[in-house]
Amino acid sequence: MKKMILDIDTGVDDAMALAYAAGTKEAELIGVVGTYGNVYTEQGVENVLNILEMLGKTSVPVYLGAKHGMEKDSFDRLEVSAKIHGQNGVGEVDLTPAKRVKETQHGVDYIIEAVKQYGKDLVIVATGPMTNLGMALKKYPEMAKEVGQIVIMGGALTVPGNVSPFTEANISQDPEAAKLLFESGTPVIMVGLDVTMRSVLRLSDTDRWRKKGTIAGEKYADIVDYYINIHDEIAPYLHGCPLHDPSAVAAAIHPEFFTMLPLFMTVETEGPSVGRTIGIADKIREENPNVKVCINVDTNKVVNDMCQTLEALFTDSK
Ligand code: BDR
Ligand code: CA
């Protein structure tokens, strides 16, 4: 079975991706690395520890990763992040503080160590800025050839961005890291807005979680309802919330749910379209591109697989 590491900025949709990865029978979640973005890194790590304990998954170690972009000195959380994910990142829902604490090893070193240990059996799913991956590649460039697969939630190829007409949020936080990742030759699956905006979750879905009568089911329903309600305000045409980060987990364990375009990709790091994820023009005729860009998805399969996995997990969590 594949070993999976999540690199996340938890965040409501990250929290769904976490439960999906923790509950799937298709891969073993061996560790979680926290990053900045929706929240500050420390808050995200705390959210992960609290959630894993609520889900009864206390054997999964959690690591602190990057606190700001590779070429930046600091990170200031955007006001809009607090609006979309709540001040605490999990929809203002109170979670019982975990007993388990974060590991002392840095998340970047943990990623490198795991690549050396598991090689092609390892898939890393990144649902926040790609800073930890960029730092790991700088420190250990062999990783590009050794790792099995990297799946990112980020970018937009066929649709506009969500922070600018060109730029998706995770890429916008650290375009340099994303560029380094794309151009390193690492096998990458890009799960961008092209597909993540198509799979939508509704209040009727979270209601089934609440009816499980378990703490995890109830808390998750409350967390995700916050996200659905805010999307009624900011994106009413969706009639629910988009499954950004869970789509990356889905692509890692069920790539057959997606239509992927093989392409050599880059990221623009300056100029008016900074943060744009785009094909490399002079590599268009070269064979064996390292990036597969998801351009279509069977949304029913993604929504159903995630919901079935979460419901089973919430039932078992007591
Ligand atoms: C991405 O940005 C964050 O707000 C979400 O968690 C997701 O990873 C979507 O652009
Ligand atoms: Ca995220």
mmCIF file of C-alpha atoms and ligand atoms in Angstrom:
data_model
loop_
_atom_site.group_PDB
_atom_site.id
_atom_site.type_symbol
_atom_site.label_atom_id
_atom_site.label_comp_id
_atom_site.label_asym_id
_atom_site.label_seq_id
_atom_site.Cartn_x
_atom_site.Cartn_y
_atom_site.Cartn_z
ATOM 1 C CA MET A 1 0.000 0.000 0.000
ATOM 2 C CA LYS A 2 1.164 3.541 -0.785
ATOM 3 C CA LYS A 3 2.499 5.649 2.071
ATOM 4 C CA MET A 4 1.052 9.163 2.153
ATOM 5 C CA ILE A 5 2.278 12.417 3.688
ATOM 6 C CA LEU A 6 0.013 15.449 3.836
ATOM 7 C CA ASP A 7 1.556 18.935 3.709
ATOM 8 C CA ILE A 8 -1.292 21.235 4.741
ATOM 9 C CA ASP A 9 -2.453 24.662 6.009
ATOM 10 C CA THR A 10 -5.497 23.587 7.992
ATOM 11 C CA GLY A 11 -8.081 25.324 6.913
ATOM 12 C CA VAL A 12 -11.601 23.850 6.493
ATOM 13 C CA ASP A 13 -11.065 22.109 3.159
ATOM 14 C CA ASP A 14 -7.643 20.942 4.425
ATOM 15 C CA ALA A 15 -9.501 19.438 7.399
ATOM 16 C CA MET A 16 -11.697 17.499 4.971
ATOM 17 C CA ALA A 17 -8.595 16.353 3.065
ATOM 18 C CA LEU A 18 -7.079 15.247 6.390
ATOM 19 C CA ALA A 19 -10.095 13.101 7.311
ATOM 20 C CA TYR A 20 -10.196 11.672 3.781
ATOM 21 C CA ALA A 21 -6.480 10.734 3.930
ATOM 22 C CA ALA A 22 -6.809 9.367 7.471
ATOM 23 C CA GLY A 23 -9.823 7.249 6.554
ATOM 24 C CA THR A 24 -9.044 5.884 3.104
ATOM 25 C CA LYS A 25 -8.136 2.227 2.733
ATOM 26 C CA GLU A 26 -6.183 3.052 -0.469
ATOM 27 C CA ALA A 27 -3.141 4.578 1.265
ATOM 28 C CA GLU A 28 -1.521 4.747 4.685
ATOM 29 C CA LEU A 29 -1.217 8.238 6.163
ATOM 30 C CA ILE A 30 2.260 8.142 7.751
ATOM 31 C CA GLY A 31 2.719 11.794 8.702
ATOM 32 C CA VAL A 32 1.422 15.341 8.395
ATOM 33 C CA VAL A 33 3.507 18.491 7.870
ATOM 34 C CA GLY A 34 1.962 21.852 8.690
ATOM 35 C CA THR A 35 2.455 24.971 6.637
ATOM 36 C CA TYR A 36 1.164 28.580 6.541
ATOM 37 C CA GLY A 37 -1.574 29.991 4.312
ATOM 38 C CA ASN A 38 -5.154 29.733 5.531
ATOM 39 C CA VAL A 39 -3.714 30.047 9.048
ATOM 40 C CA TYR A 40 -0.320 30.569 10.685
ATOM 41 C CA THR A 41 1.735 27.347 10.727
ATOM 42 C CA GLU A 42 1.425 26.854 14.515
ATOM 43 C CA GLN A 43 -2.377 27.152 14.412
ATOM 44 C CA GLY A 44 -2.577 24.721 11.489
ATOM 45 C CA VAL A 45 -0.448 22.158 13.335
ATOM 46 C CA GLU A 46 -2.620 22.523 16.427
ATOM 47 C CA ASN A 47 -5.731 21.967 14.301
ATOM 48 C CA VAL A 48 -4.206 18.800 12.780
ATOM 49 C CA LEU A 49 -3.268 17.373 16.188
ATOM 50 C CA ASN A 50 -6.754 18.097 17.597
ATOM 51 C CA ILE A 51 -8.497 16.593 14.581
ATOM 52 C CA LEU A 52 -6.371 13.432 14.479
ATOM 53 C CA GLU A 53 -7.084 12.817 18.152
ATOM 54 C CA MET A 54 -10.825 13.351 17.627
ATOM 55 C CA LEU A 55 -10.679 10.839 14.767
ATOM 56 C CA GLY A 56 -8.832 8.310 16.919
ATOM 57 C CA LYS A 57 -5.727 8.522 14.692
ATOM 58 C CA THR A 58 -3.193 9.375 17.384
ATOM 59 C CA SER A 59 -0.403 7.265 15.863
ATOM 60 C CA VAL A 60 0.154 9.794 13.029
ATOM 61 C CA PRO A 61 3.077 12.179 13.766
ATOM 62 C CA VAL A 62 2.668 15.894 13.006
ATOM 63 C CA TYR A 63 5.550 18.205 12.064
ATOM 64 C CA LEU A 64 5.962 21.974 11.960
ATOM 65 C CA GLY A 65 6.965 23.192 8.504
ATOM 66 C CA ALA A 66 7.678 26.531 6.835
ATOM 67 C CA LYS A 67 6.266 29.711 8.336
ATOM 68 C CA HIS A 68 6.584 31.915 5.229
ATOM 69 C CA GLY A 69 7.520 31.790 1.543
ATOM 70 C CA MET A 70 11.006 30.730 0.408
ATOM 71 C CA GLU A 71 11.978 34.223 -0.675
ATOM 72 C CA LYS A 72 10.069 36.074 2.030
ATOM 73 C CA ASP A 73 10.922 36.981 5.639
ATOM 74 C CA SER A 74 7.464 36.757 7.118
ATOM 75 C CA PHE A 75 3.843 35.897 6.453
ATOM 76 C CA ASP A 76 0.773 37.954 7.337
ATOM 77 C CA ARG A 77 -2.484 36.067 7.289
ATOM 78 C CA LEU A 78 -5.008 37.645 4.939
ATOM 79 C CA GLU A 79 -8.289 38.875 6.404
ATOM 80 C CA VAL A 80 -10.167 36.935 3.774
ATOM 81 C CA SER A 81 -8.676 33.674 5.113
ATOM 82 C CA ALA A 82 -10.211 34.313 8.530
ATOM 83 C CA LYS A 83 -13.509 35.062 6.826
ATOM 84 C CA ILE A 84 -13.514 31.870 4.731
ATOM 85 C CA HIS A 85 -12.045 29.434 7.296
ATOM 86 C CA GLY A 86 -12.879 31.170 10.590
ATOM 87 C CA GLN A 87 -10.402 32.819 12.996
ATOM 88 C CA ASN A 88 -9.171 29.406 14.191
ATOM 89 C CA GLY A 89 -9.130 27.872 10.692
ATOM 90 C CA VAL A 90 -11.808 25.324 11.538
ATOM 91 C CA GLY A 91 -14.976 27.371 11.165
ATOM 92 C CA GLU A 92 -14.919 28.804 14.735
ATOM 93 C CA VAL A 93 -15.657 25.306 16.051
ATOM 94 C CA ASP A 94 -14.054 24.426 19.406
ATOM 95 C CA LEU A 95 -12.059 21.197 19.339
ATOM 96 C CA THR A 96 -10.754 19.394 22.420
ATOM 97 C CA PRO A 97 -7.002 20.111 22.714
ATOM 98 C CA ALA A 98 -4.949 17.043 21.786
ATOM 99 C CA LYS A 99 -2.715 15.233 24.262
ATOM 100 C CA ARG A 100 -0.178 14.363 21.581
ATOM 101 C CA VAL A 101 2.265 17.143 20.749
ATOM 102 C CA LYS A 102 4.066 17.996 17.523
ATOM 103 C CA GLU A 103 7.379 16.292 16.683
ATOM 104 C CA THR A 104 10.663 18.104 17.248
ATOM 105 C CA GLN A 105 12.103 17.324 13.791
ATOM 106 C CA HIS A 106 11.445 20.025 11.146
ATOM 107 C CA GLY A 107 8.820 19.078 8.538
ATOM 108 C CA VAL A 108 11.240 19.583 5.640
ATOM 109 C CA ASP A 109 13.742 17.115 7.134
ATOM 110 C CA TYR A 110 10.927 14.654 7.785
ATOM 111 C CA ILE A 111 9.890 14.845 4.103
ATOM 112 C CA ILE A 112 13.476 14.187 2.962
ATOM 113 C CA GLU A 113 13.853 11.278 5.376
ATOM 114 C CA ALA A 114 10.572 9.735 4.197
ATOM 115 C CA VAL A 115 11.599 10.044 0.531
ATOM 116 C CA LYS A 116 14.855 8.210 1.326
ATOM 117 C CA GLN A 117 12.981 5.515 3.246
ATOM 118 C CA TYR A 118 9.975 4.878 0.987
ATOM 119 C CA GLY A 119 11.063 6.172 -2.450
ATOM 120 C CA LYS A 120 8.551 5.224 -5.149
ATOM 121 C CA ASP A 121 6.067 3.965 -2.543
ATOM 122 C CA LEU A 122 5.635 7.499 -1.212
ATOM 123 C CA VAL A 123 3.023 10.021 -2.334
ATOM 124 C CA ILE A 124 3.085 13.533 -0.901
ATOM 125 C CA VAL A 125 -0.148 15.521 -1.103
ATOM 126 C CA ALA A 126 0.351 19.274 -0.654
ATOM 127 C CA THR A 127 -2.755 21.365 -0.070
ATOM 128 C CA GLY A 128 -1.119 24.652 0.915
ATOM 129 C CA PRO A 129 1.740 26.775 -0.483
ATOM 130 C CA MET A 130 4.534 24.563 -1.871
ATOM 131 C CA THR A 131 7.262 26.031 0.363
ATOM 132 C CA ASN A 132 8.090 22.823 2.280
ATOM 133 C CA LEU A 133 8.486 20.944 -1.012
ATOM 134 C CA GLY A 134 10.618 23.723 -2.500
ATOM 135 C CA MET A 135 12.865 23.726 0.574
ATOM 136 C CA ALA A 136 13.142 19.924 0.524
ATOM 137 C CA LEU A 137 14.087 19.968 -3.180
ATOM 138 C CA LYS A 138 16.753 22.607 -2.557
ATOM 139 C CA LYS A 139 18.235 20.596 0.289
ATOM 140 C CA TYR A 140 17.933 17.198 -1.394
ATOM 141 C CA PRO A 141 17.552 17.568 -5.209
ATOM 142 C CA GLU A 142 17.676 13.746 -5.690
ATOM 143 C CA MET A 143 14.179 13.744 -4.255
ATOM 144 C CA ALA A 144 12.848 14.710 -7.723
ATOM 145 C CA LYS A 145 13.823 11.300 -9.098
ATOM 146 C CA GLU A 146 13.283 9.234 -5.959
ATOM 147 C CA VAL A 147 9.780 10.193 -4.795
ATOM 148 C CA GLY A 148 6.812 8.215 -6.122
ATOM 149 C CA GLN A 149 4.371 11.055 -6.711
ATOM 150 C CA ILE A 150 3.614 14.576 -5.584
ATOM 151 C CA VAL A 151 0.028 15.782 -5.839
ATOM 152 C CA ILE A 152 -0.642 19.483 -5.324
ATOM 153 C CA MET A 153 -3.833 21.429 -4.856
ATOM 154 C CA GLY A 154 -2.886 24.590 -6.654
ATOM 155 C CA GLY A 155 -2.912 26.509 -9.894
ATOM 156 C CA ALA A 156 -5.366 27.091 -12.696
ATOM 157 C CA LEU A 157 -4.720 26.239 -16.342
ATOM 158 C CA THR A 158 -8.072 26.542 -18.120
ATOM 159 C CA VAL A 159 -9.899 28.896 -15.746
ATOM 160 C CA PRO A 160 -9.038 32.207 -14.012
ATOM 161 C CA GLY A 161 -7.355 32.298 -10.615
ATOM 162 C CA ASN A 162 -9.115 32.993 -7.322
ATOM 163 C CA VAL A 163 -6.825 35.727 -5.967
ATOM 164 C CA SER A 164 -6.162 37.445 -9.298
ATOM 165 C CA PRO A 165 -7.282 36.756 -12.876
ATOM 166 C CA PHE A 166 -4.177 34.559 -13.210
ATOM 167 C CA THR A 167 -3.361 33.243 -9.768
ATOM 168 C CA GLU A 168 -4.702 30.580 -7.448
ATOM 169 C CA ALA A 169 -4.203 31.110 -3.667
ATOM 170 C CA ASN A 170 -1.655 28.375 -2.854
ATOM 171 C CA ILE A 171 0.551 29.323 -5.808
ATOM 172 C CA SER A 172 0.242 33.037 -4.987
ATOM 173 C CA GLN A 173 1.780 32.525 -1.519
ATOM 174 C CA ASP A 174 5.015 31.108 -2.967
ATOM 175 C CA PRO A 175 5.257 31.160 -6.776
ATOM 176 C CA GLU A 176 9.028 30.547 -6.579
ATOM 177 C CA ALA A 177 8.561 27.270 -4.685
ATOM 178 C CA ALA A 178 5.887 26.084 -7.115
ATOM 179 C CA LYS A 179 8.100 26.963 -10.098
ATOM 180 C CA LEU A 180 11.011 25.070 -8.557
ATOM 181 C CA LEU A 181 8.781 22.040 -8.012
ATOM 182 C CA PHE A 182 7.363 22.050 -11.567
ATOM 183 C CA GLU A 183 10.755 22.549 -13.218
ATOM 184 C CA SER A 184 12.602 20.001 -11.036
ATOM 185 C CA GLY A 185 11.361 17.020 -13.052
ATOM 186 C CA THR A 186 9.459 15.637 -10.038
ATOM 187 C CA PRO A 187 6.359 13.642 -11.038
ATOM 188 C CA VAL A 188 3.587 16.100 -10.144
ATOM 189 C CA ILE A 189 -0.178 15.889 -10.487
ATOM 190 C CA MET A 190 -1.642 19.404 -10.502
ATOM 191 C CA VAL A 191 -5.134 19.528 -9.045
ATOM 192 C CA GLY A 192 -6.116 23.126 -9.693
ATOM 193 C CA LEU A 193 -9.263 25.236 -9.856
ATOM 194 C CA ASP A 194 -9.967 23.601 -13.239
ATOM 195 C CA VAL A 195 -11.368 20.630 -11.313
ATOM 196 C CA THR A 196 -11.675 21.616 -7.652
ATOM 197 C CA MET A 197 -14.481 24.104 -8.341
ATOM 198 C CA ARG A 198 -16.558 21.387 -10.008
ATOM 199 C CA SER A 199 -16.942 19.053 -7.020
ATOM 200 C CA VAL A 200 -19.339 20.596 -4.523
ATOM 201 C CA LEU A 201 -20.540 19.564 -1.074
ATOM 202 C CA ARG A 202 -23.982 20.572 0.273
ATOM 203 C CA LEU A 203 -25.655 20.893 3.682
ATOM 204 C CA SER A 204 -27.528 17.630 2.962
ATOM 205 C CA ASP A 205 -24.125 15.858 2.877
ATOM 206 C CA THR A 206 -22.925 17.268 6.195
ATOM 207 C CA ASP A 207 -26.301 16.485 7.741
ATOM 208 C CA ARG A 208 -25.581 12.769 7.244
ATOM 209 C CA TRP A 209 -22.316 13.217 9.209
ATOM 210 C CA ARG A 210 -24.181 14.941 12.038
ATOM 211 C CA LYS A 211 -26.709 12.123 12.190
ATOM 212 C CA LYS A 212 -23.922 9.632 12.977
ATOM 213 C CA GLY A 213 -24.291 10.891 16.546
ATOM 214 C CA THR A 214 -20.529 10.869 17.147
ATOM 215 C CA ILE A 215 -18.423 13.822 18.274
ATOM 216 C CA ALA A 216 -16.334 13.682 15.084
ATOM 217 C CA GLY A 217 -19.425 13.570 12.857
ATOM 218 C CA GLU A 218 -21.021 16.509 14.670
ATOM 219 C CA LYS A 219 -17.867 18.645 14.800
ATOM 220 C CA TYR A 220 -17.050 18.016 11.135
ATOM 221 C CA ALA A 221 -20.615 18.924 10.132
ATOM 222 C CA ASP A 222 -20.292 22.205 12.082
ATOM 223 C CA ILE A 223 -16.857 22.980 10.599
ATOM 224 C CA VAL A 224 -17.906 22.360 7.005
ATOM 225 C CA ASP A 225 -21.314 24.067 7.402
ATOM 226 C CA TYR A 226 -19.399 27.260 8.266
ATOM 227 C CA TYR A 227 -17.536 26.892 4.935
ATOM 228 C CA ILE A 228 -20.717 26.101 2.977
ATOM 229 C CA ASN A 229 -22.493 29.121 4.476
ATOM 230 C CA ILE A 230 -19.643 31.497 3.627
ATOM 231 C CA HIS A 231 -19.656 30.190 0.048
ATOM 232 C CA ASP A 232 -23.364 31.025 -0.173
ATOM 233 C CA GLU A 233 -22.142 34.616 0.269
ATOM 234 C CA ILE A 234 -18.970 34.633 -1.852
ATOM 235 C CA ALA A 235 -19.884 32.090 -4.549
ATOM 236 C CA PRO A 236 -23.687 31.591 -4.458
ATOM 237 C CA TYR A 237 -23.662 30.000 -7.920
ATOM 238 C CA LEU A 238 -22.015 26.897 -6.421
ATOM 239 C CA HIS A 239 -24.941 26.046 -4.093
ATOM 240 C CA GLY A 240 -22.437 24.501 -1.695
ATOM 241 C CA CYS A 241 -18.697 24.579 -1.084
ATOM 242 C CA PRO A 242 -15.929 23.524 -3.472
ATOM 243 C CA LEU A 243 -13.781 20.510 -2.606
ATOM 244 C CA HIS A 244 -10.363 22.026 -3.298
ATOM 245 C CA ASP A 245 -8.062 20.045 -1.022
ATOM 246 C CA PRO A 246 -10.036 16.771 -0.864
ATOM 247 C CA SER A 247 -9.738 16.663 -4.671
ATOM 248 C CA ALA A 248 -5.954 16.374 -4.295
ATOM 249 C CA VAL A 249 -6.357 13.355 -2.003
ATOM 250 C CA ALA A 250 -8.824 11.899 -4.517
ATOM 251 C CA ALA A 251 -6.313 12.335 -7.360
ATOM 252 C CA ALA A 252 -3.633 10.587 -5.284
ATOM 253 C CA ILE A 253 -5.721 7.494 -4.539
ATOM 254 C CA HIS A 254 -8.097 7.487 -7.535
ATOM 255 C CA PRO A 255 -6.345 9.134 -10.505
ATOM 256 C CA GLU A 256 -8.917 7.412 -12.745
ATOM 257 C CA PHE A 257 -11.558 9.901 -11.495
ATOM 258 C CA PHE A 258 -9.707 12.643 -13.427
ATOM 259 C CA THR A 259 -8.770 13.573 -16.988
ATOM 260 C CA MET A 260 -5.138 14.682 -16.981
ATOM 261 C CA LEU A 261 -3.120 16.608 -19.553
ATOM 262 C CA PRO A 262 0.635 15.799 -19.546
ATOM 263 C CA LEU A 263 2.586 19.057 -19.814
ATOM 264 C CA PHE A 264 5.895 20.639 -18.854
ATOM 265 C CA MET A 265 4.733 23.388 -16.514
ATOM 266 C CA THR A 266 6.153 26.555 -15.000
ATOM 267 C CA VAL A 267 4.972 29.437 -12.835
ATOM 268 C CA GLU A 268 5.394 33.103 -13.712
ATOM 269 C CA THR A 269 7.232 34.784 -10.833
ATOM 270 C CA GLU A 270 7.103 38.407 -12.008
ATOM 271 C CA GLY A 271 5.114 40.794 -14.178
ATOM 272 C CA PRO A 272 1.366 41.372 -14.419
ATOM 273 C CA SER A 273 0.539 37.650 -14.517
ATOM 274 C CA VAL A 274 2.708 36.652 -11.537
ATOM 275 C CA GLY A 275 1.555 33.326 -10.125
ATOM 276 C CA ARG A 276 0.190 32.038 -13.433
ATOM 277 C CA THR A 277 0.624 28.276 -13.888
ATOM 278 C CA ILE A 278 1.310 27.697 -17.574
ATOM 279 C CA GLY A 279 2.913 25.243 -20.021
ATOM 280 C CA ILE A 280 6.545 25.821 -21.070
ATOM 281 C CA ALA A 281 6.375 26.950 -24.710
ATOM 282 C CA ASP A 282 9.732 25.630 -25.894
ATOM 283 C CA LYS A 283 9.128 22.196 -24.348
ATOM 284 C CA ILE A 284 5.789 21.663 -26.062
ATOM 285 C CA ARG A 285 7.205 18.988 -28.423
ATOM 286 C CA GLU A 286 9.309 17.188 -25.828
ATOM 287 C CA GLU A 287 8.296 13.758 -24.641
ATOM 288 C CA ASN A 288 7.391 12.512 -21.156
ATOM 289 C CA PRO A 289 6.354 15.706 -19.359
ATOM 290 C CA ASN A 290 6.690 15.433 -15.574
ATOM 291 C CA VAL A 291 3.446 17.255 -14.761
ATOM 292 C CA LYS A 292 -0.071 15.951 -15.281
ATOM 293 C CA VAL A 293 -2.640 18.727 -15.102
ATOM 294 C CA CYS A 294 -6.159 17.705 -14.091
ATOM 295 C CA ILE A 295 -8.552 19.321 -16.551
ATOM 296 C CA ASN A 296 -11.750 17.366 -15.950
ATOM 297 C CA VAL A 297 -13.219 15.209 -13.212
ATOM 298 C CA ASP A 298 -16.043 12.790 -12.503
ATOM 299 C CA THR A 299 -17.419 14.930 -9.672
ATOM 300 C CA ASN A 300 -19.924 12.324 -8.444
ATOM 301 C CA LYS A 301 -17.096 9.870 -7.882
ATOM 302 C CA VAL A 302 -15.014 12.390 -5.928
ATOM 303 C CA VAL A 303 -17.926 13.534 -3.741
ATOM 304 C CA ASN A 304 -19.193 9.990 -3.126
ATOM 305 C CA ASP A 305 -15.790 8.495 -2.361
ATOM 306 C CA MET A 306 -14.926 11.291 0.054
ATOM 307 C CA CYS A 307 -18.330 11.180 1.778
ATOM 308 C CA GLN A 308 -18.301 7.382 2.123
ATOM 309 C CA THR A 309 -14.794 7.486 3.581
ATOM 310 C CA LEU A 310 -15.652 10.255 6.053
ATOM 311 C CA GLU A 311 -18.923 8.640 7.112
ATOM 312 C CA ALA A 312 -17.182 5.339 7.876
ATOM 313 C CA LEU A 313 -14.485 7.192 9.804
ATOM 314 C CA PHE A 314 -17.022 9.202 11.828
ATOM 315 C CA THR A 315 -18.994 6.027 12.643
ATOM 316 C CA ASP A 316 -15.850 4.296 13.912
ATOM 317 C CA SER A 317 -14.584 7.329 15.860
ATOM 318 C CA LYS A 318 -17.298 6.957 18.598
HETATM 319 C C1 BDR B 1 -6.708 26.713 -1.834
HETATM 320 O O1 BDR B 1 -6.537 27.861 -1.012
HETATM 321 C C2 BDR B 1 -6.965 27.605 0.310
HETATM 322 O O2 BDR B 1 -7.847 28.606 0.744
HETATM 323 C C3 BDR B 1 -7.659 26.271 0.286
HETATM 324 O O3 BDR B 1 -7.427 25.553 1.484
HETATM 325 C C4 BDR B 1 -7.081 25.574 -0.907
HETATM 326 O O4 BDR B 1 -5.943 24.846 -0.566
HETATM 327 C C5 BDR B 1 -7.728 27.010 -2.912
HETATM 328 O O5 BDR B 1 -7.269 28.005 -3.773
HETATM 329 CA CA CA B 2 -5.338 24.446 1.748
#
